[in-house]
Coordinates of C-alpha atoms and ligand atoms in Angstrom, one line a residue:
M1 CA 13.5 -41.2 35.4
S2 CA 13.5 -38.2 37.7
A3 CA 12.1 -34.9 36.3
I4 CA 14.8 -32.4 35.6
R5 CA 14.1 -28.8 35.2
D6 CA 16.6 -28.0 32.4
T7 CA 18.7 -30.4 30.3
K8 CA 19.9 -27.9 27.7
V9 CA 23.2 -26.5 28.8
V10 CA 23.7 -24.3 25.7
D11 CA 22.3 -24.8 22.2
G12 CA 23.3 -28.2 21.0
V13 CA 24.7 -29.4 24.3
Y14 CA 22.5 -31.3 26.7
W15 CA 22.8 -32.8 30.2
V16 CA 22.2 -36.5 30.0
G17 CA 23.4 -37.6 33.4
A18 CA 21.8 -39.1 36.5
V19 CA 20.7 -38.0 39.9
D20 CA 21.8 -40.1 42.9
W21 CA 19.4 -38.7 45.5
T22 CA 20.2 -41.3 48.2
I23 CA 23.9 -41.8 48.3
R24 CA 25.3 -40.8 51.7
H25 CA 29.0 -41.9 51.4
F26 CA 31.4 -41.4 48.5
H27 CA 34.9 -42.7 47.7
G28 CA 34.1 -45.7 50.0
Y29 CA 33.4 -44.1 53.4
T30 CA 35.9 -41.3 53.2
Y31 CA 33.4 -38.5 52.2
T32 CA 29.9 -37.9 53.3
T33 CA 27.3 -36.8 50.8
P34 CA 24.2 -35.8 52.9
L35 CA 22.8 -34.0 49.9
G36 CA 23.4 -36.9 47.4
T37 CA 25.1 -36.2 44.1
T38 CA 24.8 -36.3 40.4
Y39 CA 26.9 -38.0 37.7
N40 CA 26.9 -35.5 34.8
A41 CA 27.3 -36.7 31.2
Y42 CA 26.8 -34.2 28.3
L43 CA 25.6 -34.9 24.8
V44 CA 26.9 -32.6 22.0
K45 CA 24.6 -32.6 18.9
D46 CA 26.2 -31.4 15.7
D47 CA 26.9 -33.0 12.3
K48 CA 28.7 -35.5 14.4
I49 CA 27.4 -36.6 17.9
A50 CA 29.6 -36.8 21.0
L51 CA 28.9 -38.0 24.4
V52 CA 31.2 -36.5 27.0
D53 CA 31.6 -38.8 30.0
T54 CA 29.1 -41.3 31.3
V55 CA 27.6 -42.2 34.7
D56 CA 28.0 -44.7 37.5
A57 CA 27.0 -48.2 36.2
R58 CA 24.0 -48.3 38.5
F59 CA 22.5 -45.4 36.5
T60 CA 23.2 -46.6 33.0
D61 CA 19.5 -46.9 32.1
E62 CA 18.8 -43.4 33.3
M63 CA 21.5 -42.0 31.1
L64 CA 20.5 -44.0 28.1
E65 CA 16.9 -42.9 28.4
R66 CA 18.0 -39.3 28.4
V67 CA 20.3 -39.9 25.4
R68 CA 17.4 -41.6 23.5
S69 CA 15.2 -38.6 24.1
L70 CA 17.7 -36.6 22.0
V71 CA 19.3 -38.9 19.5
D72 CA 19.5 -42.5 18.5
P73 CA 22.4 -43.7 20.7
S74 CA 23.6 -46.0 18.0
K75 CA 24.5 -42.9 15.9
I76 CA 26.9 -41.5 18.5
D77 CA 30.3 -40.9 16.8
Y78 CA 32.5 -40.1 19.8
V79 CA 32.4 -41.0 23.4
V80 CA 34.8 -38.9 25.4
A81 CA 36.2 -40.3 28.7
N82 CA 37.7 -37.4 30.6
H83 CA 38.5 -39.7 33.6
V84 CA 38.8 -43.4 34.5
E85 CA 37.1 -43.4 37.9
P86 CA 34.0 -45.6 37.8
D87 CA 31.5 -42.9 38.7
H88 CA 32.1 -41.5 35.2
S89 CA 33.3 -44.5 33.2
G90 CA 30.8 -47.1 34.6
S91 CA 28.5 -46.9 31.6
L92 CA 31.1 -46.9 28.9
A93 CA 30.7 -50.6 28.1
A94 CA 26.9 -50.2 27.8
I95 CA 27.0 -47.2 25.5
L96 CA 29.8 -48.6 23.3
S97 CA 27.9 -51.8 22.9
I98 CA 25.1 -49.7 21.4
A99 CA 27.1 -47.1 19.6
K100 CA 29.1 -49.7 17.7
N101 CA 30.9 -47.2 15.4
A102 CA 31.9 -44.7 18.1
K103 CA 35.5 -43.9 18.9
L104 CA 36.4 -43.8 22.5
V105 CA 38.3 -40.5 22.9
C106 CA 40.7 -40.2 25.8
N107 CA 44.3 -39.6 26.7
E108 CA 47.0 -42.3 26.9
R109 CA 46.9 -42.6 30.7
C110 CA 43.1 -42.9 30.6
R111 CA 43.3 -45.6 27.9
A112 CA 45.8 -47.6 30.1
G113 CA 43.5 -47.1 33.2
L114 CA 40.4 -48.1 31.3
K115 CA 42.1 -51.3 30.1
E116 CA 43.0 -52.2 33.6
Y117 CA 39.6 -51.4 35.0
Y118 CA 37.5 -53.0 32.3
S119 CA 39.7 -55.4 30.2
N120 CA 38.4 -54.3 26.8
D121 CA 39.2 -53.9 23.2
W122 CA 37.4 -50.6 22.6
D123 CA 38.2 -48.5 19.5
Y124 CA 40.3 -45.8 21.1
H125 CA 41.1 -42.3 19.7
I126 CA 44.0 -41.0 21.7
V127 CA 44.2 -37.2 22.3
K128 CA 46.5 -34.9 24.3
T129 CA 46.5 -31.2 25.2
G130 CA 45.7 -29.2 22.2
S131 CA 44.1 -32.1 20.2
V132 CA 40.8 -31.1 18.5
I133 CA 37.9 -33.0 17.0
K134 CA 35.6 -31.1 14.7
L135 CA 32.0 -32.1 15.0
G136 CA 30.5 -29.6 12.5
K137 CA 30.0 -26.1 13.9
K138 CA 31.4 -27.2 17.2
T139 CA 34.9 -28.2 18.0
L140 CA 36.0 -30.3 21.0
T141 CA 39.5 -29.3 22.3
F142 CA 41.2 -31.3 25.0
L143 CA 43.4 -30.2 27.9
E144 CA 45.1 -32.8 30.0
A145 CA 44.9 -32.2 33.7
P146 CA 47.1 -34.9 35.3
M147 CA 46.5 -35.4 39.1
L148 CA 43.4 -33.1 39.1
H149 CA 42.7 -35.5 40.6
W150 CA 43.9 -38.7 38.9
P151 CA 46.8 -39.1 36.5
D152 CA 44.3 -39.5 33.6
S153 CA 42.1 -36.5 34.4
M154 CA 41.3 -34.3 31.4
F155 CA 39.1 -31.3 30.5
T156 CA 37.1 -31.0 27.3
Y157 CA 36.5 -27.5 25.9
I158 CA 34.0 -26.3 23.3
A159 CA 35.3 -23.0 22.0
E160 CA 32.2 -22.0 20.0
D161 CA 30.1 -22.2 23.2
E162 CA 32.9 -21.0 25.6
L163 CA 32.0 -24.1 27.5
L164 CA 34.4 -26.0 29.7
L165 CA 33.6 -29.6 30.7
P166 CA 36.3 -30.2 33.4
N167 CA 35.0 -33.5 34.8
D168 CA 35.6 -33.6 38.6
G169 CA 37.0 -30.0 38.6
F170 CA 34.6 -27.4 40.1
G171 CA 32.1 -30.1 41.1
Q172 CA 29.9 -30.4 44.2
H173 CA 28.1 -33.3 45.6
I174 CA 24.5 -32.2 45.4
A175 CA 21.5 -34.1 44.0
T176 CA 19.0 -31.6 42.5
S177 CA 16.3 -31.3 40.0
E178 CA 17.9 -28.0 39.0
R179 CA 20.9 -28.0 36.7
F180 CA 22.4 -24.5 37.2
V181 CA 24.0 -22.9 40.2
D182 CA 21.9 -19.7 39.7
D183 CA 18.7 -21.7 40.0
Y184 CA 19.7 -23.0 43.4
D185 CA 20.9 -21.7 46.8
E186 CA 24.4 -20.4 45.9
S187 CA 25.6 -20.4 49.5
I188 CA 24.9 -24.2 49.7
V189 CA 26.6 -24.8 46.4
M190 CA 29.7 -22.9 47.6
Q191 CA 29.8 -24.8 50.9
E192 CA 29.6 -28.1 49.0
A193 CA 32.2 -26.9 46.4
A194 CA 34.5 -26.0 49.3
K195 CA 34.0 -29.4 51.0
Y196 CA 34.7 -31.1 47.6
Y197 CA 37.9 -29.0 47.1
A198 CA 39.1 -29.6 50.6
N199 CA 38.6 -33.4 50.6
I200 CA 39.6 -34.2 47.1
L201 CA 41.7 -31.5 45.5
M202 CA 43.5 -29.8 48.4
P203 CA 46.7 -31.8 48.2
M204 CA 47.0 -30.9 44.5
S205 CA 46.7 -27.1 45.1
A206 CA 49.9 -26.2 43.4
L207 CA 48.7 -28.1 40.3
V208 CA 45.3 -26.3 40.5
I209 CA 47.1 -22.9 40.4
K210 CA 49.3 -24.1 37.5
K211 CA 46.3 -25.4 35.5
L212 CA 44.3 -22.2 36.0
E213 CA 47.3 -20.2 34.8
E214 CA 47.7 -22.5 31.8
V215 CA 44.0 -21.9 30.9
Q216 CA 44.6 -18.2 31.1
K217 CA 47.7 -18.4 28.9
L218 CA 45.8 -20.4 26.3
G219 CA 43.3 -17.6 26.2
L220 CA 40.4 -19.9 26.7
S221 CA 37.3 -17.7 27.2
I222 CA 34.9 -19.5 29.6
K223 CA 31.2 -18.6 29.9
T224 CA 30.0 -21.8 31.4
I225 CA 31.7 -24.6 33.5
A226 CA 29.8 -27.8 33.5
P227 CA 31.4 -30.3 35.9
S228 CA 30.7 -33.9 36.3
H229 CA 29.1 -33.6 39.8
G230 CA 26.4 -31.2 40.9
L231 CA 25.3 -27.9 39.4
I232 CA 26.6 -26.0 36.3
W233 CA 28.3 -22.6 36.7
R234 CA 27.0 -19.8 34.4
E235 CA 29.1 -17.3 36.4
P236 CA 32.4 -19.2 36.3
G237 CA 34.4 -16.3 37.8
K238 CA 32.8 -17.2 41.2
I239 CA 34.1 -20.7 41.4
I240 CA 37.5 -19.9 39.7
D241 CA 38.1 -17.1 42.2
A242 CA 37.2 -19.5 45.0
Y243 CA 39.6 -22.2 43.7
L244 CA 42.4 -19.6 43.5
R245 CA 41.7 -18.6 47.1
W246 CA 41.5 -22.2 48.4
A247 CA 44.6 -23.3 46.4
S248 CA 46.7 -20.5 47.7
G249 CA 45.8 -21.3 51.4
E250 CA 43.9 -18.0 51.9
A251 CA 41.6 -18.5 54.9
E252 CA 39.3 -16.7 57.3
Q253 CA 40.7 -15.4 60.5
A254 CA 38.8 -18.1 62.4
V255 CA 39.7 -21.2 64.4
L256 CA 38.5 -24.8 64.1
V257 CA 38.6 -26.7 67.4
V258 CA 38.4 -30.5 67.1
Y259 CA 38.6 -33.0 70.0
D260 CA 37.5 -36.2 71.6
T261 CA 37.0 -36.8 75.2
M262 CA 36.7 -39.8 77.6
W263 CA 35.3 -38.5 80.9
S264 CA 34.5 -34.9 79.7
A265 CA 37.7 -33.2 81.0
T266 CA 39.0 -32.6 77.5
E267 CA 35.5 -31.4 76.4
K268 CA 35.5 -28.8 79.2
M269 CA 38.9 -27.7 78.1
A270 CA 37.7 -27.4 74.5
R271 CA 34.7 -25.3 75.5
S272 CA 36.8 -22.9 77.5
I273 CA 39.2 -22.6 74.6
V274 CA 36.3 -21.7 72.3
E275 CA 35.2 -19.0 74.7
G276 CA 38.7 -17.6 74.8
I277 CA 38.8 -17.5 71.0
S278 CA 35.4 -15.9 70.8
S279 CA 36.3 -13.3 73.4
E280 CA 38.8 -11.9 70.9
G281 CA 36.1 -11.4 68.3
V282 CA 37.3 -14.4 66.3
Q283 CA 34.9 -17.0 65.0
A284 CA 35.4 -20.6 66.4
R285 CA 33.8 -23.8 65.4
L286 CA 33.8 -26.9 67.6
Y287 CA 33.6 -30.5 66.5
R288 CA 33.7 -33.6 68.7
M289 CA 35.1 -36.1 66.2
A290 CA 33.5 -39.2 67.7
T291 CA 30.1 -37.8 66.6
S292 CA 31.0 -35.4 63.8
D293 CA 31.3 -35.5 60.1
S294 CA 35.0 -35.6 59.4
S295 CA 34.7 -34.4 55.8
E296 CA 32.9 -31.2 57.0
A297 CA 35.6 -30.6 59.6
I298 CA 38.2 -31.0 56.8
R299 CA 36.3 -28.3 54.8
D300 CA 36.3 -26.0 57.8
C301 CA 40.0 -26.6 58.4
M302 CA 40.6 -25.4 54.8
L303 CA 38.4 -22.3 55.3
M304 CA 39.8 -21.3 58.7
K305 CA 43.3 -20.2 59.5
G306 CA 43.7 -21.8 62.9
I307 CA 43.2 -25.3 64.1
V308 CA 43.3 -26.5 67.7
A309 CA 43.1 -30.2 68.4
G310 CA 42.7 -32.0 71.7
S311 CA 42.4 -35.5 73.2
S312 CA 42.2 -37.3 76.4
T313 CA 45.1 -39.7 76.9
I314 CA 44.7 -43.4 76.3
N315 CA 47.6 -45.8 76.2
R316 CA 50.0 -42.8 76.1
G317 CA 48.4 -41.6 73.0
M318 CA 45.3 -39.9 71.6
L319 CA 41.7 -41.3 71.5
P320 CA 41.1 -43.4 68.4
A321 CA 38.1 -41.2 67.3
L322 CA 40.4 -38.2 66.6
A323 CA 43.2 -40.1 64.8
P324 CA 41.5 -40.6 61.4
F325 CA 40.8 -36.9 61.1
L326 CA 44.4 -36.0 61.8
E327 CA 45.6 -38.8 59.4
D328 CA 43.4 -37.4 56.7
L329 CA 44.7 -34.0 57.3
R330 CA 48.3 -35.2 57.0
G331 CA 47.5 -36.6 53.5
L332 CA 45.5 -33.5 52.4
K333 CA 48.4 -31.1 53.3
P334 CA 46.5 -27.9 54.2
K335 CA 48.5 -24.7 53.6
K336 CA 49.4 -21.8 55.9
K337 CA 47.7 -23.2 59.1
I338 CA 48.7 -22.3 62.6
G339 CA 47.5 -24.3 65.6
A340 CA 48.1 -26.0 68.9
A341 CA 47.2 -29.1 70.9
F342 CA 45.6 -29.7 74.2
G343 CA 44.2 -32.6 76.3
S344 CA 43.8 -34.2 79.7
Y345 CA 45.6 -37.1 81.2
G346 CA 45.5 -39.3 84.3
W347 CA 49.1 -40.5 85.0
S348 CA 51.4 -41.1 82.0
G349 CA 50.3 -38.3 79.7
G350 CA 50.9 -38.4 76.0
G351 CA 47.5 -37.6 74.4
A352 CA 48.1 -33.9 73.7
E353 CA 51.7 -34.6 72.7
A354 CA 50.5 -37.2 70.1
V355 CA 48.0 -34.7 68.8
E356 CA 50.7 -32.0 68.5
K357 CA 52.9 -34.4 66.6
A358 CA 50.1 -35.3 64.2
L359 CA 49.3 -31.6 63.6
S360 CA 52.9 -30.8 62.9
E361 CA 53.1 -33.7 60.5
A362 CA 50.1 -32.2 58.7
G363 CA 52.2 -29.1 58.1
V364 CA 50.5 -27.0 60.8
E365 CA 52.7 -24.3 62.4
I366 CA 52.5 -25.0 66.1
I367 CA 52.2 -22.2 68.6
G368 CA 53.5 -22.8 72.1
E369 CA 53.5 -26.1 74.1
P370 CA 50.6 -28.5 74.3
L371 CA 48.1 -27.4 77.1
T372 CA 47.5 -30.3 79.5
V373 CA 45.3 -30.9 82.6
K374 CA 45.5 -33.8 85.0
Y375 CA 42.2 -35.6 85.5
M376 CA 39.7 -32.8 85.6
P377 CA 40.0 -29.1 84.9
F378 CA 38.8 -26.7 87.7
A379 CA 38.6 -22.9 87.7
E380 CA 42.3 -22.2 87.4
D381 CA 42.8 -24.8 84.6
L382 CA 39.7 -23.5 82.7
H383 CA 41.2 -20.0 82.9
R384 CA 44.4 -21.3 81.4
C385 CA 42.3 -22.8 78.6
F386 CA 40.5 -19.5 78.1
E387 CA 43.8 -17.7 77.8
F388 CA 45.1 -20.4 75.4
G389 CA 42.1 -19.7 73.2
R390 CA 42.8 -16.0 73.3
E391 CA 46.4 -16.6 72.3
I392 CA 45.4 -18.7 69.3
A393 CA 42.8 -16.0 68.3
R394 CA 45.4 -13.3 68.5
A395 CA 47.8 -15.3 66.3
V396 CA 45.2 -15.8 63.6
K397 CA 44.5 -12.1 63.6
T398 CA 48.2 -11.3 62.7
Ligands
FEO401 FE1 33.9 -38.1 40.2 FE2 37.2 -38.8 40.3 O1 35.4 -39.2 40.0

């Protein structure tokens, strides 16, 4: 079992999760995790004992060992499942086979999902928004959060500790021996939290805003947010404010340039466009998608107001390496983006036009016509690219 610096979250609430130091891809291969991740489960010790969430099945023994260091797991009274997805429900069967008298606490959608995932006859205790379970001095209150990010998603709140356990919400994929954001490099945590939001929660931004308003209306005071991945927030305002910014589509006056190239013509165009953007004092970031991390480019797309995408032409369309990024963007529905397309061609054309169509389908407001170059850009073409970059930069500054 890996050494962990702190396992006490607050008095009577302990982290009993697992650290996955070596995972490099998540959700299949849709999300890169260069820093690994954690699966956070929390044990609440009171007159009654509750375990909130579990861990990926591969880490069941690690979780059980942490639980055993605090209590006899057979004495657990409640196991709360905030979410069906297997990275949090994977050890339910193991813990319920030991805690034979425990009730499995979840909402109706979660019960249905767990039945379909694990074919079981567990002893369910169904809750909904506002339901409470008194453990002794501490009370668990539940708040359903459908589609943040699955239909079954739910938050658990402990009023006496002003502690929110929002499962995937406010998480980051970082494997650490530290447990708290303030014990780590906060800039790394915010970058990873942004990547997490952009790749997982961005299409549900309207629901994020609604849920945060609901929490405010309910008057839930929150001192600590303990998510199911990564580090725990003891200054919750920082991540709540960031979620409000990201959900509203607020972005920096900066431009993301993504492209792929066959014989370097489109790459030369991309570099001149970046120079044009920079000449206006606007930050640009360039990704060649054939060799770049798509989930990081998605994060930067969320953080930057402008997006310019380009491709050489192949078979009257775009190069295959760029297509998955644009397809991902279409599903993630970024808000308030402006952008444009560019690319080279040999005879038929069609690459830049296909890129423009994909950007438009992702909800990006298109500025001007696609910028195209036949075969190879020379000085005059590169000057056009430079000016194209300047035009985009001026648009993001308005
Ligand atoms: Fe971390 Fe939706 O599972």
